[in-house]
mmCIF file of C-alpha atoms in Angstrom:
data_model
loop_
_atom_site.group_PDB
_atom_site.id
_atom_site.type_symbol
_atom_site.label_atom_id
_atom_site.label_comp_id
_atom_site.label_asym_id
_atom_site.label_seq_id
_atom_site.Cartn_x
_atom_site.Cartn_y
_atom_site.Cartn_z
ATOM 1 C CA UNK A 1 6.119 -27.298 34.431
ATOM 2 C CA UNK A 2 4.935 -24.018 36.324
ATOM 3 C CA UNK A 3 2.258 -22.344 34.108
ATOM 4 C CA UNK A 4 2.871 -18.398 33.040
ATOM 5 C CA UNK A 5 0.572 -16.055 34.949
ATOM 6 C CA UNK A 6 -2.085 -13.985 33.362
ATOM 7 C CA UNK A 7 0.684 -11.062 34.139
ATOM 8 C CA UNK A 8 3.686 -12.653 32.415
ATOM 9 C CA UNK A 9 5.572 -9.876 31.145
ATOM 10 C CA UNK A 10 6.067 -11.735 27.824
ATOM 11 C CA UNK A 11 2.350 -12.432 27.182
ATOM 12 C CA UNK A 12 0.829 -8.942 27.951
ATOM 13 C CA UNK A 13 3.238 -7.179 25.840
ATOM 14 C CA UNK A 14 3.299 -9.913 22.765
ATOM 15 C CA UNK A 15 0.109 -8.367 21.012
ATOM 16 C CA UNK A 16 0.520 -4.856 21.870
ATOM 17 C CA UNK A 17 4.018 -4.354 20.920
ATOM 18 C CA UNK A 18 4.666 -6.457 17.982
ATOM 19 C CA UNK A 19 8.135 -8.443 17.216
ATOM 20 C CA UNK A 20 10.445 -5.160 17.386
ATOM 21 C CA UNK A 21 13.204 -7.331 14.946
ATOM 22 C CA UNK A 22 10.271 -7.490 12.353
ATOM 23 C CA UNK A 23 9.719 -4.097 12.310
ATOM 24 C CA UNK A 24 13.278 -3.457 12.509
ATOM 25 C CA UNK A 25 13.264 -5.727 9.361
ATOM 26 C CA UNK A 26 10.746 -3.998 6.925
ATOM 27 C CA UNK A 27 12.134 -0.377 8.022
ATOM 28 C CA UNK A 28 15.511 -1.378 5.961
ATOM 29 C CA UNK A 29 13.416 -2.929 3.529
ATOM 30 C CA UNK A 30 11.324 0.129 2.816
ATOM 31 C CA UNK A 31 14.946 1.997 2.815
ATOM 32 C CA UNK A 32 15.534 -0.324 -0.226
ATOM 33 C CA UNK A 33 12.916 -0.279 -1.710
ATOM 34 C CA UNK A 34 12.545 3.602 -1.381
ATOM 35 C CA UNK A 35 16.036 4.188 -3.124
ATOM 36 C CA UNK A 36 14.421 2.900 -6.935
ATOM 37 C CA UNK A 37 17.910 1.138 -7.701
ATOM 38 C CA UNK A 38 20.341 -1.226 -5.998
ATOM 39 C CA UNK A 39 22.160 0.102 -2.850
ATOM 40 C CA UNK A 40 25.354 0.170 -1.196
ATOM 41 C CA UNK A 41 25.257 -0.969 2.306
ATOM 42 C CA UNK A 42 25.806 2.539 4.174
ATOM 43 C CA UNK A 43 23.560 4.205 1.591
ATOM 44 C CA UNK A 44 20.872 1.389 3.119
ATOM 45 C CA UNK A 45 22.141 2.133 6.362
ATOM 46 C CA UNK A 46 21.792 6.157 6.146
ATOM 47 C CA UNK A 47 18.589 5.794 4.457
ATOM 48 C CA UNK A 48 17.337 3.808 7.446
ATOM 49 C CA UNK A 49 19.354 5.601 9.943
ATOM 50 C CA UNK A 50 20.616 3.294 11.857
ATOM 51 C CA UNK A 51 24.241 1.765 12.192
ATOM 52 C CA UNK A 52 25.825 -0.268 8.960
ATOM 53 C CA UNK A 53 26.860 -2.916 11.425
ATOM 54 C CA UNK A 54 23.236 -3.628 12.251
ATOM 55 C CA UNK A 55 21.246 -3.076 8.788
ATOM 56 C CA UNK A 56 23.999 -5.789 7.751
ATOM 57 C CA UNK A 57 23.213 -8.399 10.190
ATOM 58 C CA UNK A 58 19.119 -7.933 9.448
ATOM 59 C CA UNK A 59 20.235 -7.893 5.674
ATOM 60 C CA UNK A 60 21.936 -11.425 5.966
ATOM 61 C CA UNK A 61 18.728 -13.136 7.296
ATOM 62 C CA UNK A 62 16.407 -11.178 4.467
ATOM 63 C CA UNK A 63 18.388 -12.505 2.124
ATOM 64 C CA UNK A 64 18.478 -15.934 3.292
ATOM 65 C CA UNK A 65 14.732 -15.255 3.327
ATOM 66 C CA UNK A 66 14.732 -13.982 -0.259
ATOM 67 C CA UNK A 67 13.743 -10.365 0.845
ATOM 68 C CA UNK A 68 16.898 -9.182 -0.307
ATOM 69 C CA UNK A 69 19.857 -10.065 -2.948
ATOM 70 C CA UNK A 70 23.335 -9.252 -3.564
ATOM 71 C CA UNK A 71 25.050 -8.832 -6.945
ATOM 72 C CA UNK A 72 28.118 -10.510 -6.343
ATOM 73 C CA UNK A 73 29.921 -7.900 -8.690
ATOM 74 C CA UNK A 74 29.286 -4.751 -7.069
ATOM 75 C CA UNK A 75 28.163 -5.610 -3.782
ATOM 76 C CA UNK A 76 25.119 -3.663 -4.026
ATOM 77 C CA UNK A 77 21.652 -5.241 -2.892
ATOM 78 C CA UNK A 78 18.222 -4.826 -3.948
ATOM 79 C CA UNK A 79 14.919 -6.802 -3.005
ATOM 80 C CA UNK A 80 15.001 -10.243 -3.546
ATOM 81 C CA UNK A 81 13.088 -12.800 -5.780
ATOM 82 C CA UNK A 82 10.546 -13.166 -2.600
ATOM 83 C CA UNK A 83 9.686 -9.720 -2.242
ATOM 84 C CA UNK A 84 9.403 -8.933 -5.760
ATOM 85 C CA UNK A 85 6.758 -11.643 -6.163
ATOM 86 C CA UNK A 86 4.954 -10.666 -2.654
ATOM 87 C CA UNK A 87 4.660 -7.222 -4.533
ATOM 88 C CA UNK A 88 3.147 -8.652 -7.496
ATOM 89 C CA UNK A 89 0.748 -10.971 -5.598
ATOM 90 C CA UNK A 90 -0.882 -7.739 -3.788
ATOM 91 C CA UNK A 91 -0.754 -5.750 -7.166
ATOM 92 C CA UNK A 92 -2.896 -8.511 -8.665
ATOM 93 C CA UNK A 93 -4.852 -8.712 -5.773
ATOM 94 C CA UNK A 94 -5.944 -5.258 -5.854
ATOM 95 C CA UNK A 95 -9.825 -4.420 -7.492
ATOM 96 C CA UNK A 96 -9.006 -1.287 -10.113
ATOM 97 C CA UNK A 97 -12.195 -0.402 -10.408
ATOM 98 C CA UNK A 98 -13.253 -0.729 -6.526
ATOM 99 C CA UNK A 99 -10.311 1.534 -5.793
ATOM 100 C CA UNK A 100 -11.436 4.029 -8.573
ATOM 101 C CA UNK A 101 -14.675 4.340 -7.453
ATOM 102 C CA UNK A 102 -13.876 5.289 -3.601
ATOM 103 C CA UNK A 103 -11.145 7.727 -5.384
ATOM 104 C CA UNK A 104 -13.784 9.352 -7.571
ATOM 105 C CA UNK A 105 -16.428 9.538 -4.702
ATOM 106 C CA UNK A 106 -13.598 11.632 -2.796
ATOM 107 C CA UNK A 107 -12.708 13.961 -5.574
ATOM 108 C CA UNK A 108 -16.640 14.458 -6.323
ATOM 109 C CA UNK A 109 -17.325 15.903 -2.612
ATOM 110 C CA UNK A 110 -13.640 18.080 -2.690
ATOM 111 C CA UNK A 111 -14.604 19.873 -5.724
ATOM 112 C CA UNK A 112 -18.125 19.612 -6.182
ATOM 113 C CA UNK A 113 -18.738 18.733 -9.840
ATOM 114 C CA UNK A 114 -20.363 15.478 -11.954
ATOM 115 C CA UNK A 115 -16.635 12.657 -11.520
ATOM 116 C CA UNK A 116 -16.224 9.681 -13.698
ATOM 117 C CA UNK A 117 -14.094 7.085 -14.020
ATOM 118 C CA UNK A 118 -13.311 5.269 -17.705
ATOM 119 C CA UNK A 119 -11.528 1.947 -19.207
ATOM 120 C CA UNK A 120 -10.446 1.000 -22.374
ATOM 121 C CA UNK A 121 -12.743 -1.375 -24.049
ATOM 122 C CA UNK A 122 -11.996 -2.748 -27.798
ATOM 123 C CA UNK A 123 -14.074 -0.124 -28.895
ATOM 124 C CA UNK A 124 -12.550 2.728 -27.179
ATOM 125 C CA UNK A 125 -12.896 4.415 -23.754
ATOM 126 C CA UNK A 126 -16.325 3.942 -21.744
ATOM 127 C CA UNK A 127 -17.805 5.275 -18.905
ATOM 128 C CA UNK A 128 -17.879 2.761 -15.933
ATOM 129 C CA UNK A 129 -19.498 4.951 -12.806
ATOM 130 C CA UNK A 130 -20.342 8.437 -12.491
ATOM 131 C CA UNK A 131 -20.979 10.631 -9.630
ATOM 132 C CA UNK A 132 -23.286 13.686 -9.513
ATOM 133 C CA UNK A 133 -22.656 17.000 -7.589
ATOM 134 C CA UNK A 134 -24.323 18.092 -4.853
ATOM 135 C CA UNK A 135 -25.910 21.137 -6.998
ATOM 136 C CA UNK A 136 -29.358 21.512 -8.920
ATOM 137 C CA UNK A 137 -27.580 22.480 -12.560
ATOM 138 C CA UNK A 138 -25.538 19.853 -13.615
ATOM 139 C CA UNK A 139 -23.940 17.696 -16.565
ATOM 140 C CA UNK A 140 -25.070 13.845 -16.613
ATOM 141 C CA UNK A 141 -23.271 11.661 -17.729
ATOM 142 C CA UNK A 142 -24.478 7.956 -18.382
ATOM 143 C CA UNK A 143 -22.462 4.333 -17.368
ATOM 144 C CA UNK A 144 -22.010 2.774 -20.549
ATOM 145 C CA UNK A 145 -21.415 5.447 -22.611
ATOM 146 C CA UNK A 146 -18.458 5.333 -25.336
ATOM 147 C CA UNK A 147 -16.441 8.108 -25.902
ATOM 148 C CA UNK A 148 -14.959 9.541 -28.942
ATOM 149 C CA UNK A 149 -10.786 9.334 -29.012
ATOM 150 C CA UNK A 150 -10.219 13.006 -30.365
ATOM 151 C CA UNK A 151 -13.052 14.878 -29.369
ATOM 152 C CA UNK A 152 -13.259 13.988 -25.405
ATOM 153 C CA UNK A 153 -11.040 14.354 -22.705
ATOM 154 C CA UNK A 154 -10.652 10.913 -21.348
ATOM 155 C CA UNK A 155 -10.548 9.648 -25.049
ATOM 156 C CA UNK A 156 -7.796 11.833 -25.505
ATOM 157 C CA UNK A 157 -5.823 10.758 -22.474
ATOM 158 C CA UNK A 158 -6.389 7.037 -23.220
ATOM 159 C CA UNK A 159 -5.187 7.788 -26.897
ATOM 160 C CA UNK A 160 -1.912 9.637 -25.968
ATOM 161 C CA UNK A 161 -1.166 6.591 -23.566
ATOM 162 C CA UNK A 162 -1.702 3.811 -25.261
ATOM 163 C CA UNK A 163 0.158 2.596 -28.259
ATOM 164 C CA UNK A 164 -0.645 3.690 -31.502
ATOM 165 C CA UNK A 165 -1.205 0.340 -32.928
ATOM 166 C CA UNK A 166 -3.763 -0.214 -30.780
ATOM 167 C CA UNK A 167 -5.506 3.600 -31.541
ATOM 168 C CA UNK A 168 -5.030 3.936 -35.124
ATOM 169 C CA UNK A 169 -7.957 2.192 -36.329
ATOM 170 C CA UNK A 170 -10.345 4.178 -34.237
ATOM 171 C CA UNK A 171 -8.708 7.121 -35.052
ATOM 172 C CA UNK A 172 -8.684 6.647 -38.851
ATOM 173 C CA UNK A 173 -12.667 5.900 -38.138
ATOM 174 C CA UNK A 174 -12.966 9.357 -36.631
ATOM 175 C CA UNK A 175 -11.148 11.006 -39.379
ATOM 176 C CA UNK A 176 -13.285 9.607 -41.858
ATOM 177 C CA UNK A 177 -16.419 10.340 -39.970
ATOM 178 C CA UNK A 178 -16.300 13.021 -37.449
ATOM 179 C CA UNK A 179 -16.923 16.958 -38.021
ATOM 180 C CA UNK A 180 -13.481 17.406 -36.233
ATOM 181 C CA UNK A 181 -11.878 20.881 -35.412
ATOM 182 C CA UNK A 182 -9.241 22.349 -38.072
ATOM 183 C CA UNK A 183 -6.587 21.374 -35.688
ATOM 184 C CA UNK A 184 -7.174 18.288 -35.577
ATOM 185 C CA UNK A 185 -7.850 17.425 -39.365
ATOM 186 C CA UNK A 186 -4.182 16.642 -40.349
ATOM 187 C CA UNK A 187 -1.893 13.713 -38.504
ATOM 188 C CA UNK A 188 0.390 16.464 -38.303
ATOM 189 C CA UNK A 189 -2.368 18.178 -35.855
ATOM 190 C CA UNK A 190 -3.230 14.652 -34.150
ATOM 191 C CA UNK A 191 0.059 13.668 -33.209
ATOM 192 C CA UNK A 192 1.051 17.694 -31.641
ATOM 193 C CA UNK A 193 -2.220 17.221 -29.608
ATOM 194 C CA UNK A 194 -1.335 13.941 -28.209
ATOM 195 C CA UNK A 195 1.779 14.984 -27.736
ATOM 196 C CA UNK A 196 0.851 17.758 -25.355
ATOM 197 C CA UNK A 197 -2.075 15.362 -23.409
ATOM 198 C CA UNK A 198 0.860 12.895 -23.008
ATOM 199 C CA UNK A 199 3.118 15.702 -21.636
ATOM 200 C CA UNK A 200 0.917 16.950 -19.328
ATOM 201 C CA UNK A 201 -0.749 14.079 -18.296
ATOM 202 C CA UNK A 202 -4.012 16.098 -18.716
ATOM 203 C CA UNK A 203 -6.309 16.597 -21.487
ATOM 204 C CA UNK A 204 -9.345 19.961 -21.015
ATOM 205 C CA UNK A 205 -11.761 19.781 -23.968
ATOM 206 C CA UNK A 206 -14.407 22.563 -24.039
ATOM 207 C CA UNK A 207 -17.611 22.343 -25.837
ATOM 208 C CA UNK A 208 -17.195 18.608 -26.035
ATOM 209 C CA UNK A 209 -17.821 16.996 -29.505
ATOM 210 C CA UNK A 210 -19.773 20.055 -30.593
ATOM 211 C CA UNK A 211 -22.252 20.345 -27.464
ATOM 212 C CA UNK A 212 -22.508 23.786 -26.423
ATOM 213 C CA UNK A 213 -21.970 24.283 -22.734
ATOM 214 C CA UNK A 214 -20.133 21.014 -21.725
ATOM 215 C CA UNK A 215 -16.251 20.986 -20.459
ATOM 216 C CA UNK A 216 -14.315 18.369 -19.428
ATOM 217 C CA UNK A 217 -10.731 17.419 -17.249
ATOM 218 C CA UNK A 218 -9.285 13.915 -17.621
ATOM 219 C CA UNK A 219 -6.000 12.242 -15.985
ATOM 220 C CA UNK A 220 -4.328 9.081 -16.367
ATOM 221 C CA UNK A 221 -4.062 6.309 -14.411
ATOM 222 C CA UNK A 222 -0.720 4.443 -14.395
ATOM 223 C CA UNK A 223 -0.697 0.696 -13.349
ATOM 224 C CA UNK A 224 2.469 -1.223 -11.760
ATOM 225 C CA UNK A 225 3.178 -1.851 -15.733
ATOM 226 C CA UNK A 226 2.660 1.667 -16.364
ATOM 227 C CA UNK A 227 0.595 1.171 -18.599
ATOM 228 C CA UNK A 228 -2.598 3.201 -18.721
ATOM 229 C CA UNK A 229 -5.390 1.178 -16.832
ATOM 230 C CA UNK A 230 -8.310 4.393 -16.135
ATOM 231 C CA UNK A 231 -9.240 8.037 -16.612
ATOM 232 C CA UNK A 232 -10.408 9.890 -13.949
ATOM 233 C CA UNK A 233 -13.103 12.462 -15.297
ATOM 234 C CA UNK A 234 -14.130 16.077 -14.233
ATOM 235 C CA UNK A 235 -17.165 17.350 -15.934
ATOM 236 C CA UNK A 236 -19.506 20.762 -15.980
ATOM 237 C CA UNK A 237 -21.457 23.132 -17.415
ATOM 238 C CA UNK A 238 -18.727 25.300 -18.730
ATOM 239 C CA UNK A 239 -19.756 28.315 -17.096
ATOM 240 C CA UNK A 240 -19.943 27.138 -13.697
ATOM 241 C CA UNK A 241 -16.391 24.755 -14.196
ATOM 242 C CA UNK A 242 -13.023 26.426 -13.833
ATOM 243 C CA UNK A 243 -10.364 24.202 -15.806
ATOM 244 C CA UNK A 244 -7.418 26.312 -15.778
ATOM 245 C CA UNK A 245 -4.327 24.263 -15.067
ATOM 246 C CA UNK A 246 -3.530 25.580 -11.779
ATOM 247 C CA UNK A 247 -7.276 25.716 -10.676
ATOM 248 C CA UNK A 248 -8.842 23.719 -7.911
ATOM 249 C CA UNK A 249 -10.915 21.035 -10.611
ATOM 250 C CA UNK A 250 -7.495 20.810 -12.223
ATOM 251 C CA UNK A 251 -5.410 20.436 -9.220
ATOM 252 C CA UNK A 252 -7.601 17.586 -7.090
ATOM 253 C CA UNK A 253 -8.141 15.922 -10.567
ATOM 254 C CA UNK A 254 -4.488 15.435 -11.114
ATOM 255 C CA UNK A 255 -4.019 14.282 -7.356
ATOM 256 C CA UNK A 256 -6.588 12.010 -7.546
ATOM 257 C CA UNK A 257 -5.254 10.353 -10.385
ATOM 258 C CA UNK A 258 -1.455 10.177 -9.183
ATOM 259 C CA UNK A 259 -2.799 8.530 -5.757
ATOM 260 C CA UNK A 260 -4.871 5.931 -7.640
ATOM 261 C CA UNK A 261 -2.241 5.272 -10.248
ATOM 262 C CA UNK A 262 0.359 4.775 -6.527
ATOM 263 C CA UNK A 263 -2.301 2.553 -5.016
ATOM 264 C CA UNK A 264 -2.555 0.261 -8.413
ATOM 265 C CA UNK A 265 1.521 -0.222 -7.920
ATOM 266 C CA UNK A 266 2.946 2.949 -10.765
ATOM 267 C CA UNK A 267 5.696 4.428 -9.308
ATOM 268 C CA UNK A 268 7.490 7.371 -11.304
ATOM 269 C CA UNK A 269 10.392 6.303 -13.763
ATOM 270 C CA UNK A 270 13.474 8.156 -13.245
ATOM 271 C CA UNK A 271 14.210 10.263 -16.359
#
């Protein structure tokens, strides 16, 4: 049998250019996936620009393959079994925290100001990492430290976000013990200021839990669950911080936080 030659045609191209009917493949799977409910066949095709005769001879071997299923009844398809649980895998996969922390050293150089990044713990939100600004005055903020769930930005996001069954009990605690603001001193008041944090997907708390001088931006961050899995942190000295909603802090803060929650798997219900 003649052996190929170094210059085989088939050989010098094979790692350079890929299996074209692969990447043929995953372009009408991301068309799928891309239209957030089953599709009709030329919607898939449109989507994916190319001809319905060929997205429907790829589609018959992805769904042999489990890429892609059919429901019998309306002919539509959607991804498969397969890909569903391929997804999953690399969700799981992925470190939350690893992620967070290369998002938070980002939005620290773009805007310039102390960045941290929270979880939930059983007894509330704490601070995991924090990131200084490249400026002499600053606000420090140390790993470890718990915040309050009415009185602090990320506390606030992480309590309009989660259910209440699992917030009540710290709440009630802060009621009973905290010297909160008039607003917040009825349920009536609690549950209008959630409201709007949950709306907005943003919480700004000035003079935080009675310390002169301090302000603070949190944002959610949305999981494939979407369910809240971090807070993403902006804090300054108050007079050197701009926080209003359509400022830069504001702006990169809220950006950061929709790419993270994107990379962790959240994509956007339809409403």
């Amino acid at each position: 049998m003649p052996l190929k030659s170094k210059s085989d045609p088939a050989r010098s191209t094979e790692g350079k250019n890929g299996v074209q009917s692969l990447e043929i493949g995953m372009t009408i799977l991301r068309a799928i996936s891309g239209g957030h409910r089953a599709m009709m066949l030329k919607d898939i095709a449109a989507a994916a620009d190319m001809p319905a005769s060929k997205v429907h001879r790829y589609i018959v071997s992805l769904v042999r393959a489990g890429l892609v299923e059919q429901d019998p009844m309306s002919a539509r398809y959607d991804l498969g079994p397969f890909a569903l649980s391929l997804g999953l895998v690399a969700v799981d996969r992925l470190d939350r925290v690893k992620l967070g922390l290369e998002a938070i050293a980002e939005l620290r150089d773009e805007v310039n100001q102390t960045i941290a990044l929270a979880v939930w713990s059983d007894n509330g939100p704490v601070i995991i990492r924090s990131l200084r600004p490249y400026r002499p005055i600053t606000v420090n903020v140390i790993t470890g430290s718990a915040l309050q769930l009415l009185t602090s930005a990320s506390g606030r996001i992480f309590a309009a976000n989660l259910p209440r069954s699992t917030t009540d009990a710290l709440i009630g605690r802060e009621r009973a013990t905290l010297a909160l603001p008039p607003e917040l001193q009825t349920e009536t008041g609690i549950d209008a200021m959630l409201a709007k944090v949950h709306a907005d997907r943003l919480s700004v708390v000035s003079d935080y839990h009675l310390v002169p001088g301090v302000a603070a931006a949190a944002a959610p961050v949305f999981n494939f669950k979407h369910e809240i899995t971090l807070s993403v942190l902006a804090i300054g000295v108050k007079s050197m911080i701009d926080l209003a909603p359509n400022g830069k802090v504001v702006t990169a803060l809220k950006r950061c936080a929709q790419n993270l929650s994107m990379r962790l798997g959240h994509v956007e219900q339809d409403t």
